[in-house]
Coordinates of C-alpha atoms in Angstrom, one line a residue:
M1 CA 55.3 -63.5 16.7
Q2 CA 59.0 -64.4 17.1
E3 CA 59.9 -61.9 19.8
P4 CA 58.1 -60.8 22.9
Q5 CA 55.4 -58.2 22.2
C6 CA 54.4 -55.6 24.8
L7 CA 50.8 -54.9 25.5
T8 CA 51.9 -51.4 26.6
F9 CA 53.4 -50.9 23.1
V10 CA 50.7 -52.6 21.1
A11 CA 47.7 -51.3 23.0
A12 CA 48.9 -47.9 24.1
A13 CA 50.6 -47.1 20.8
G14 CA 47.4 -48.0 18.9
L15 CA 49.0 -50.8 16.8
S16 CA 46.4 -53.5 17.5
M17 CA 44.0 -53.5 14.5
S18 CA 45.4 -50.1 13.5
F19 CA 45.6 -50.6 9.7
M20 CA 42.5 -50.8 7.5
V21 CA 41.6 -50.9 3.8
I22 CA 38.8 -48.5 2.8
D23 CA 36.8 -47.8 -0.3
D24 CA 36.5 -44.5 -2.1
E25 CA 33.8 -43.4 0.4
G26 CA 35.9 -44.2 3.4
N27 CA 34.0 -47.4 4.4
A28 CA 36.0 -50.3 5.9
I29 CA 36.6 -53.2 3.6
S30 CA 36.7 -56.5 5.5
Q31 CA 37.1 -60.1 4.4
E32 CA 33.3 -60.3 4.2
K33 CA 33.5 -57.9 1.3
E34 CA 36.9 -59.0 -0.1
P35 CA 37.6 -62.6 1.0
S36 CA 41.0 -62.6 -0.8
L37 CA 42.4 -60.4 1.9
I38 CA 42.9 -63.5 3.9
L39 CA 45.6 -64.6 1.5
L40 CA 47.9 -61.7 2.5
T41 CA 50.6 -62.3 5.1
V42 CA 51.8 -59.6 7.5
E43 CA 55.1 -59.3 9.4
M44 CA 56.3 -56.6 11.7
N45 CA 60.1 -56.0 11.9
G46 CA 61.0 -53.1 14.1
K47 CA 59.5 -50.0 12.5
T48 CA 58.4 -51.7 9.3
L49 CA 55.2 -53.5 8.5
T50 CA 55.6 -55.9 5.5
I51 CA 52.5 -57.1 3.7
S52 CA 53.0 -59.9 1.2
T53 CA 50.8 -61.4 -1.5
P54 CA 50.9 -65.2 -2.5
S55 CA 52.8 -64.3 -5.6
G56 CA 55.6 -62.6 -3.6
K57 CA 54.8 -59.0 -4.1
K58 CA 55.6 -57.0 -1.0
L59 CA 54.6 -53.7 0.5
N60 CA 56.7 -52.1 3.3
V61 CA 54.9 -49.6 5.5
E62 CA 56.7 -47.4 7.9
I63 CA 55.3 -47.7 11.5
K64 CA 55.7 -44.1 12.5
D65 CA 55.5 -43.0 16.2
S66 CA 53.2 -40.0 15.4
I67 CA 51.4 -38.1 12.7
S68 CA 53.6 -36.0 10.4
P69 CA 52.5 -32.4 9.4
N70 CA 52.2 -33.6 5.8
D71 CA 50.1 -36.6 6.5
K72 CA 46.6 -36.7 5.0
T73 CA 43.7 -37.4 7.3
I74 CA 40.7 -39.2 5.9
P75 CA 37.2 -39.6 7.5
C76 CA 36.3 -43.3 7.7
S77 CA 33.3 -45.5 8.7
I78 CA 33.4 -48.8 10.6
Y79 CA 30.0 -50.3 10.5
T80 CA 27.9 -47.3 11.7
D81 CA 30.7 -45.6 13.6
S82 CA 32.7 -42.7 12.2
T83 CA 36.4 -42.0 12.8
K84 CA 39.4 -40.5 11.2
A85 CA 42.6 -42.2 9.9
V86 CA 45.9 -41.3 8.2
D87 CA 46.3 -42.2 4.6
C88 CA 49.3 -44.5 4.0
G89 CA 50.2 -43.1 0.6
D90 CA 49.9 -43.9 -3.1
E91 CA 52.3 -46.8 -3.1
A92 CA 50.2 -48.6 -0.5
A93 CA 47.0 -47.7 -2.3
K94 CA 48.3 -49.1 -5.6
F95 CA 49.4 -52.3 -3.9
F96 CA 45.9 -53.0 -2.7
Q97 CA 44.2 -51.8 -5.8
S98 CA 46.3 -54.2 -7.8
F99 CA 45.8 -57.1 -5.4
L100 CA 42.0 -56.7 -5.1
N101 CA 41.6 -55.6 -8.7
R102 CA 39.5 -52.7 -7.4
P103 CA 40.1 -49.0 -8.1
N104 CA 40.2 -46.3 -5.5
V105 CA 40.8 -48.4 -2.4
R106 CA 43.4 -47.1 0.1
L107 CA 45.3 -48.3 3.2
V108 CA 44.8 -46.1 6.3
R109 CA 46.2 -46.2 9.8
H110 CA 44.8 -45.2 13.2
F111 CA 46.8 -43.0 15.6
P112 CA 45.8 -42.6 19.2
D113 CA 46.0 -38.8 19.0
L114 CA 43.4 -38.6 16.3
S115 CA 39.8 -37.8 17.3
K116 CA 38.0 -40.7 19.0
R117 CA 35.5 -42.8 17.3
E118 CA 31.9 -41.5 17.3
Y119 CA 29.4 -44.1 18.4
H120 CA 26.0 -43.5 16.8
P121 CA 23.1 -44.6 19.0
T122 CA 21.1 -45.5 15.9
G123 CA 23.7 -48.1 14.9
K124 CA 22.8 -51.8 14.7
G125 CA 25.1 -52.8 17.6
K126 CA 23.5 -54.1 20.7
P127 CA 23.4 -51.7 23.7
F128 CA 26.1 -53.7 25.5
E129 CA 28.4 -53.4 22.5
R130 CA 27.9 -49.6 22.1
Q131 CA 28.4 -49.1 25.9
L132 CA 31.6 -51.2 25.9
R133 CA 33.1 -49.3 23.0
K134 CA 32.3 -46.0 24.7
E135 CA 34.1 -47.3 27.8
N136 CA 37.2 -48.2 25.7
P137 CA 37.9 -45.1 23.7
N138 CA 41.4 -46.2 22.7
L139 CA 40.1 -48.8 20.3
A140 CA 41.5 -48.4 16.8
F141 CA 39.5 -50.3 14.1
Q142 CA 38.3 -53.2 16.2
S143 CA 34.6 -53.9 16.3
L144 CA 34.4 -54.5 20.0
T145 CA 37.5 -55.4 22.1
A146 CA 41.3 -55.0 21.7
F147 CA 42.2 -58.6 22.4
H148 CA 40.6 -61.8 21.3
V149 CA 41.6 -65.0 23.2
L150 CA 41.0 -68.6 21.9
S151 CA 42.4 -72.0 22.9
K152 CA 43.9 -74.6 20.6
P153 CA 41.8 -77.4 22.2
S154 CA 38.6 -75.5 21.3
I155 CA 39.6 -75.4 17.7
E156 CA 40.6 -79.1 17.8
D157 CA 37.3 -80.1 19.3
L158 CA 35.5 -78.1 16.6
N159 CA 37.5 -79.9 14.0
S160 CA 36.5 -83.3 15.4
K161 CA 32.9 -82.4 14.6
L162 CA 33.6 -81.1 11.1
E163 CA 33.1 -83.8 8.4
D164 CA 35.0 -82.2 5.6
Q165 CA 37.2 -79.2 5.5
K166 CA 38.9 -78.4 8.8
V167 CA 39.6 -75.0 10.2
S168 CA 42.7 -73.4 11.8
E169 CA 43.6 -70.3 13.9
V170 CA 43.5 -68.2 10.7
N171 CA 39.7 -68.7 10.4
F172 CA 39.2 -67.0 13.7
R173 CA 41.7 -64.1 13.7
M174 CA 42.5 -64.2 17.4
N175 CA 45.6 -62.3 18.6
I176 CA 46.3 -64.6 21.7
I177 CA 46.1 -68.4 21.4
V178 CA 46.4 -70.6 24.5
D179 CA 47.2 -74.3 24.7
N180 CA 47.3 -77.1 27.3
C181 CA 43.8 -76.5 28.7
K182 CA 40.4 -78.1 28.1
A183 CA 38.3 -77.2 25.1
Y184 CA 36.3 -74.1 25.7
A185 CA 37.9 -73.5 29.1
E186 CA 38.5 -69.9 28.1
D187 CA 34.8 -69.2 28.3
S188 CA 35.0 -69.3 32.1
W189 CA 38.2 -67.2 32.5
K190 CA 37.2 -64.0 34.3
Y191 CA 40.7 -62.6 34.3
I192 CA 43.9 -63.8 32.4
K193 CA 47.3 -63.0 33.9
F194 CA 50.7 -63.4 32.3
K195 CA 54.0 -63.8 34.2
S196 CA 54.9 -60.2 33.5
G197 CA 51.8 -59.0 35.4
A198 CA 49.9 -58.2 32.2
L199 CA 46.2 -58.6 33.0
L200 CA 43.2 -59.1 30.7
C201 CA 39.6 -59.0 31.7
N202 CA 37.0 -61.2 29.9
V203 CA 34.0 -59.1 28.9
T204 CA 32.2 -61.2 26.3
L205 CA 32.1 -64.3 24.2
I206 CA 33.0 -63.7 20.6
Q207 CA 30.1 -64.0 18.2
R208 CA 31.0 -65.7 14.9
C209 CA 30.2 -64.4 11.5
L210 CA 30.6 -65.4 7.8
V211 CA 34.3 -64.5 7.8
T212 CA 35.0 -67.8 9.7
T213 CA 33.9 -69.7 6.5
N214 CA 36.6 -68.1 4.4
D215 CA 39.2 -70.7 3.3
P216 CA 42.7 -69.4 4.2
A217 CA 44.2 -71.4 1.3
T218 CA 41.9 -70.0 -1.4
G219 CA 40.2 -66.9 -0.2
V220 CA 36.8 -68.3 -1.1
M221 CA 33.9 -68.3 1.4
N222 CA 31.7 -71.5 1.6
K223 CA 29.2 -69.6 3.8
K224 CA 28.4 -72.8 5.6
E225 CA 31.1 -74.3 7.8
P226 CA 32.2 -74.0 10.6
L227 CA 29.1 -71.8 11.3
R228 CA 26.6 -74.6 10.7
T229 CA 28.4 -76.9 13.2
L230 CA 28.9 -74.2 15.7
R231 CA 25.2 -73.4 15.7
E232 CA 24.5 -76.9 16.9
Y233 CA 26.4 -76.6 20.2
R234 CA 27.8 -73.1 20.7
I235 CA 24.8 -70.8 21.1
P236 CA 24.5 -69.5 24.6
T237 CA 21.2 -70.1 26.5
E238 CA 21.5 -67.9 29.6
P239 CA 19.7 -64.5 29.3
E240 CA 22.5 -62.5 30.7
V241 CA 24.9 -63.9 28.1
L242 CA 22.5 -63.7 25.2
E243 CA 22.1 -60.0 26.1
K244 CA 25.7 -59.6 25.0
T245 CA 26.0 -62.1 22.2
G246 CA 22.5 -62.5 20.7
P247 CA 21.5 -65.9 19.4
L248 CA 24.7 -66.4 17.5
P249 CA 27.3 -69.1 17.7
C250 CA 30.3 -68.1 19.9
L251 CA 33.9 -69.2 20.0
G252 CA 36.7 -67.5 22.0
I253 CA 36.5 -64.5 24.3
G254 CA 36.9 -60.7 23.9
C255 CA 39.1 -59.1 26.5
V256 CA 40.1 -55.6 27.6
V257 CA 43.5 -54.7 29.1
W258 CA 43.5 -54.0 32.8
K259 CA 47.2 -54.0 33.2
T260 CA 49.9 -53.8 30.5
G261 CA 53.1 -55.9 30.3
D262 CA 55.2 -58.1 28.0
I263 CA 53.9 -61.4 26.7
A264 CA 55.7 -63.9 24.5
I265 CA 55.2 -67.3 22.9
G266 CA 55.5 -70.0 25.5
D267 CA 54.5 -67.9 28.5
D268 CA 52.4 -69.5 31.2
V269 CA 48.9 -68.2 31.5
F270 CA 47.0 -67.9 34.8
A271 CA 43.2 -67.6 34.9
D272 CA 40.7 -66.6 37.5
V273 CA 38.0 -69.2 36.7
G274 CA 34.3 -68.5 37.0
S275 CA 31.3 -70.5 35.9
Q276 CA 31.1 -72.1 32.4
P277 CA 28.3 -70.4 30.3
K278 CA 25.6 -72.9 29.3
M279 CA 25.3 -73.7 25.6
R280 CA 22.5 -75.0 23.5
K281 CA 22.6 -78.8 23.0
K282 CA 22.3 -80.5 19.7

């Protein structure tokens, strides 16, 4: 981001993870289903969201403040959860149908004043995840938390262990990246505070899935790295942590907003540091 972004605006207005591509049955389409989505670039300028393809085709989507009377509301599914979203129109649908070479897909947007997500107890999510989502009803299309924090040194340390293709921030899709700290220091940050007073609470380590193996340059998944390497040293061992993450490799932390405020590139970050979670050794 080039200009300061406001957690009040992004979180309260429902803009964080508020756009989603769906199939003709309303199911969310992620990179796991369509890896080429990683090739799209997104830029927000004022009230316009611009989505660009590698070939230069652009889609401009108006960022409206509220739902209009003529807007079409569509039922959608995110994993086993159900929700509703506003259809972004035929132009947006044609853009994604052309890019994905897939008929009937559409772009939809979440608005805070739509009905809340319904969390089905028969879902595959762990009890901790379902409870956390219930306690954070303002989530848009996120799977768990509104903010995902990762440090550059953590990525650099992972890259030092990868023999071939390296990874970047794009592989991990965080929305806050921190520098000038030790690798994996973020694991122990109980609270994260910015100079404006914005405050985040660390609620879980982020479990990593196949999407991290998607090459940002080609949109092709290798389905091996960096997951194979992360499994060697980033699987938690403590029962209270495993209850949240399961036996999956973790990198980065999931945070909820405790106090809103402005944040910008270059801001100092202050952390209330707790204990470092123990990880499996190679």
